[in-house]
CSV table of C-alpha atoms in Angstrom, one decimal:
chain,number,residue,atom,x,y,z
A,1118,MET,CA,-77.1,4.8,-54.2
A,1119,THR,CA,-74.8,1.7,-54.8
A,1120,LYS,CA,-72.2,2.0,-57.7
A,1121,ALA,CA,-70.7,-1.2,-59.0
A,1122,VAL,CA,-67.6,-1.5,-61.3
A,1123,CYS,CA,-67.2,-4.2,-64.0
A,1124,SER,CA,-63.6,-4.0,-64.8
A,1125,GLY,CA,-61.4,-5.7,-67.4
A,1126,SER,CA,-59.5,-5.3,-70.6
A,1127,PHE,CA,-62.6,-6.3,-72.7
A,1128,ASP,CA,-60.3,-6.8,-75.8
A,1129,PRO,CA,-62.9,-7.2,-77.4
A,1130,VAL,CA,-66.0,-7.0,-75.6
A,1131,THR,CA,-68.3,-10.1,-76.0
A,1132,ASN,CA,-71.7,-11.0,-75.7
A,1133,GLY,CA,-70.9,-12.8,-72.4
A,1134,HIS,CA,-69.7,-9.4,-71.0
A,1135,ILE,CA,-72.6,-7.6,-72.2
A,1136,ASP,CA,-74.9,-10.1,-70.5
A,1137,ILE,CA,-73.0,-9.6,-67.2
A,1138,PHE,CA,-73.3,-5.7,-67.7
A,1139,GLU,CA,-77.2,-6.0,-68.3
A,1140,ARG,CA,-77.7,-8.1,-65.3
A,1141,ALA,CA,-75.5,-6.0,-63.0
A,1142,ALA,CA,-77.5,-2.9,-64.0
A,1143,LYS,CA,-80.6,-4.6,-62.7
A,1144,MET,CA,-78.9,-5.2,-59.4
A,1145,PHE,CA,-77.2,-1.8,-58.7
A,1146,ASP,CA,-78.1,1.8,-59.2
A,1147,GLN,CA,-75.3,2.6,-61.3
A,1148,VAL,CA,-72.7,0.4,-63.1
A,1149,ILE,CA,-69.4,1.6,-64.5
A,1150,VAL,CA,-67.5,-0.3,-66.9
A,1151,GLY,CA,-63.8,0.1,-66.2
A,1152,VAL,CA,-61.7,-0.5,-69.2
A,1153,PHE,CA,-58.2,-1.5,-67.7
A,1154,HIS,CA,-55.1,-0.8,-69.4
A,1155,ASN,CA,-53.0,-3.6,-68.7
A,1156,ILE,CA,-49.4,-2.8,-69.1
A,1157,ARG,CA,-48.6,-6.6,-69.5
A,1158,LYS,CA,-50.5,-7.1,-72.5
A,1159,GLU,CA,-50.3,-5.8,-76.1
A,1160,PRO,CA,-53.9,-4.7,-76.9
A,1161,PHE,CA,-55.9,-5.7,-80.1
A,1162,PHE,CA,-58.0,-2.7,-79.6
A,1163,SER,CA,-56.9,0.8,-78.1
A,1164,ASP,CA,-58.3,1.8,-74.8
A,1165,GLU,CA,-60.3,4.4,-76.8
A,1166,GLU,CA,-61.6,1.8,-79.3
A,1167,ARG,CA,-62.5,-0.4,-76.5
A,1168,VAL,CA,-64.4,2.3,-74.6
A,1169,ARG,CA,-66.4,3.4,-77.7
A,1170,LEU,CA,-67.2,-0.1,-78.6
A,1171,ILE,CA,-68.5,-0.8,-75.1
A,1172,GLN,CA,-70.4,2.5,-75.1
A,1173,GLU,CA,-72.0,1.6,-78.6
A,1174,ALA,CA,-72.9,-2.0,-77.2
A,1175,THR,CA,-74.4,-0.8,-73.9
A,1176,ALA,CA,-76.2,2.3,-75.2
A,1177,HIS,CA,-79.6,0.5,-74.1
A,1178,ILE,CA,-78.5,0.4,-70.5
A,1179,PRO,CA,-79.4,3.8,-69.0
A,1180,ASN,CA,-77.5,3.4,-65.8
A,1181,LEU,CA,-74.1,2.3,-67.2
A,1182,THR,CA,-71.2,4.2,-68.1
A,1183,VAL,CA,-68.0,3.4,-69.5
A,1184,SER,CA,-64.3,4.9,-68.8
A,1185,ALA,CA,-60.6,3.7,-69.1
A,1186,PHE,CA,-58.3,3.4,-66.3
A,1187,SER,CA,-55.0,2.3,-65.2
A,1188,GLY,CA,-53.3,1.6,-61.9
A,1189,LEU,CA,-54.7,-0.2,-58.8
A,1190,LEU,CA,-58.5,-1.3,-59.0
A,1191,PRO,CA,-59.4,-0.1,-55.5
A,1192,ASP,CA,-57.9,3.3,-56.3
A,1193,TYR,CA,-60.2,3.4,-59.4
A,1194,LEU,CA,-63.3,2.3,-57.3
A,1195,HIS,CA,-62.6,5.0,-54.7
A,1196,GLU,CA,-62.1,7.8,-57.5
A,1197,VAL,CA,-65.6,6.8,-58.9
A,1198,GLY,CA,-67.4,6.4,-55.6
A,1199,ALA,CA,-68.1,2.6,-56.1
A,1200,THR,CA,-68.1,-0.1,-53.3
A,1201,VAL,CA,-68.7,-3.0,-55.4
A,1202,VAL,CA,-66.8,-4.9,-57.8
A,1203,VAL,CA,-68.7,-7.4,-60.2
A,1204,ARG,CA,-66.8,-10.3,-61.8
A,1205,GLY,CA,-68.1,-12.7,-64.3
A,1206,LEU,CA,-67.2,-16.3,-63.8
A,1207,ARG,CA,-67.5,-18.9,-66.7
A,1208,SER,CA,-65.8,-21.8,-64.8
A,1209,VAL,CA,-64.0,-23.0,-61.8
A,1210,THR,CA,-61.0,-22.1,-63.0
A,1211,ASP,CA,-62.2,-18.4,-63.3
A,1212,TYR,CA,-63.3,-18.7,-59.6
A,1213,GLU,CA,-60.0,-19.8,-58.4
A,1214,TYR,CA,-58.3,-17.0,-60.0
A,1215,GLU,CA,-61.0,-14.4,-59.0
A,1216,ILE,CA,-61.3,-15.5,-55.4
A,1217,THR,CA,-57.7,-14.6,-55.0
A,1218,GLN,CA,-58.1,-11.3,-56.7
A,1219,ALA,CA,-61.1,-10.5,-54.5
A,1220,GLN,CA,-59.4,-11.4,-51.3
A,1221,THR,CA,-56.3,-9.3,-52.2
A,1222,LEU,CA,-58.8,-6.5,-53.1
A,1223,LYS,CA,-60.6,-6.8,-49.8
A,1224,HIS,CA,-57.0,-6.8,-47.8
A,1225,ILE,CA,-56.2,-3.6,-49.6
A,1226,ALA,CA,-59.5,-2.1,-49.7
A,1227,PRO,CA,-61.8,-3.4,-46.8
A,1228,ASP,CA,-64.6,-1.1,-47.8
A,1229,ILE,CA,-64.9,-2.7,-51.4
A,1230,ASP,CA,-66.9,-6.1,-51.8
A,1231,THR,CA,-66.9,-8.2,-54.8
A,1232,VAL,CA,-69.9,-10.0,-56.3
A,1233,PHE,CA,-69.4,-12.9,-58.6
A,1234,MET,CA,-72.0,-13.5,-61.4
A,1235,LEU,CA,-72.3,-16.8,-63.3
A,1236,THR,CA,-72.0,-16.4,-67.1
A,1237,ARG,CA,-75.0,-17.9,-68.9
A,1238,GLN,CA,-74.3,-21.3,-70.1
A,1239,ASP,CA,-74.5,-20.4,-73.9
A,1240,TYR,CA,-71.3,-17.9,-73.3
A,1241,ALA,CA,-69.5,-20.0,-70.8
A,1242,PHE,CA,-66.7,-21.0,-73.6
A,1243,VAL,CA,-66.5,-17.3,-74.7
A,1244,SER,CA,-63.5,-15.2,-74.0
A,1245,SER,CA,-61.7,-12.1,-75.4
A,1246,SER,CA,-58.8,-14.3,-76.3
A,1247,CYS,CA,-61.0,-16.8,-77.9
A,1248,ILE,CA,-62.6,-14.1,-80.2
A,1249,ARG,CA,-59.0,-12.8,-81.0
A,1250,GLU,CA,-57.9,-16.3,-82.1
A,1251,ILE,CA,-61.1,-17.2,-84.0
A,1252,PHE,CA,-60.5,-13.8,-85.8
A,1253,THR,CA,-56.8,-14.5,-86.5
A,1254,PHE,CA,-57.5,-17.8,-88.2
A,1255,GLY,CA,-60.6,-16.6,-90.0
A,1256,GLY,CA,-63.3,-18.2,-88.3
A,1257,GLN,CA,-66.8,-17.1,-87.6
A,1258,TYR,CA,-67.3,-15.1,-84.3
A,1259,GLY,CA,-70.4,-12.8,-85.2
A,1260,ASP,CA,-72.8,-14.3,-82.9
A,1261,LEU,CA,-70.3,-14.1,-80.0
A,1262,VAL,CA,-69.7,-10.4,-80.1
A,1263,PRO,CA,-72.1,-7.3,-80.3
A,1264,GLU,CA,-72.7,-6.3,-83.9
A,1265,CYS,CA,-70.4,-3.0,-83.4
A,1266,VAL,CA,-67.5,-5.2,-82.5
A,1267,ALA,CA,-68.0,-7.5,-85.4
A,1268,ARG,CA,-68.1,-4.5,-87.7
A,1269,ALA,CA,-64.8,-3.3,-86.2
A,1270,LEU,CA,-63.1,-6.6,-86.5
A,1271,VAL,CA,-64.0,-6.6,-90.2
A,1272,LYS,CA,-62.6,-3.2,-90.4
A,1273,ARG,CA,-59.4,-4.4,-88.6
A,1274,ARG,CA,-59.2,-7.3,-91.1
A,1275,GLN,CA,-59.4,-4.9,-94.1
A,1276,GLU,CA,-56.8,-2.7,-92.5
A,1277,MET,CA,-54.4,-5.6,-92.0
A,1278,SER,CA,-54.9,-6.5,-95.6
A,1279,ILE,CA,-53.7,-3.3,-96.9
């Protein structure tokens, strides 16, 4: 049984992420979405909120689970028994960053492989930071994120207005 991990901050998860998760779930026996707690970033949604949103948005994928983690990615992969990391690529810039990360991962953990998946063209411009910026300035993002994320963003706006 091959387990794969899709790791990232997913703050918030986008339709591009969901597309990668769905496609990875067709390739591997089990997919684990690892929500990374990045100590270098101030999160928009808490780890718990991100896990819950991803669980809701991926409820239709039977072989996918979601959990939060911190620390080194290879340690997390070993902890969950995964041997593959799945990384989505939107552009050459993503590839240049991700290839270095994959090579570092391979150096640290030779038993782990990285699989790159190209993002669908209609999501190639979408990123979590893009969604946060559109949200901040009151733009339309509803077709770029799962419905549960759109609802959570509306709720966040209401909380900010109080």
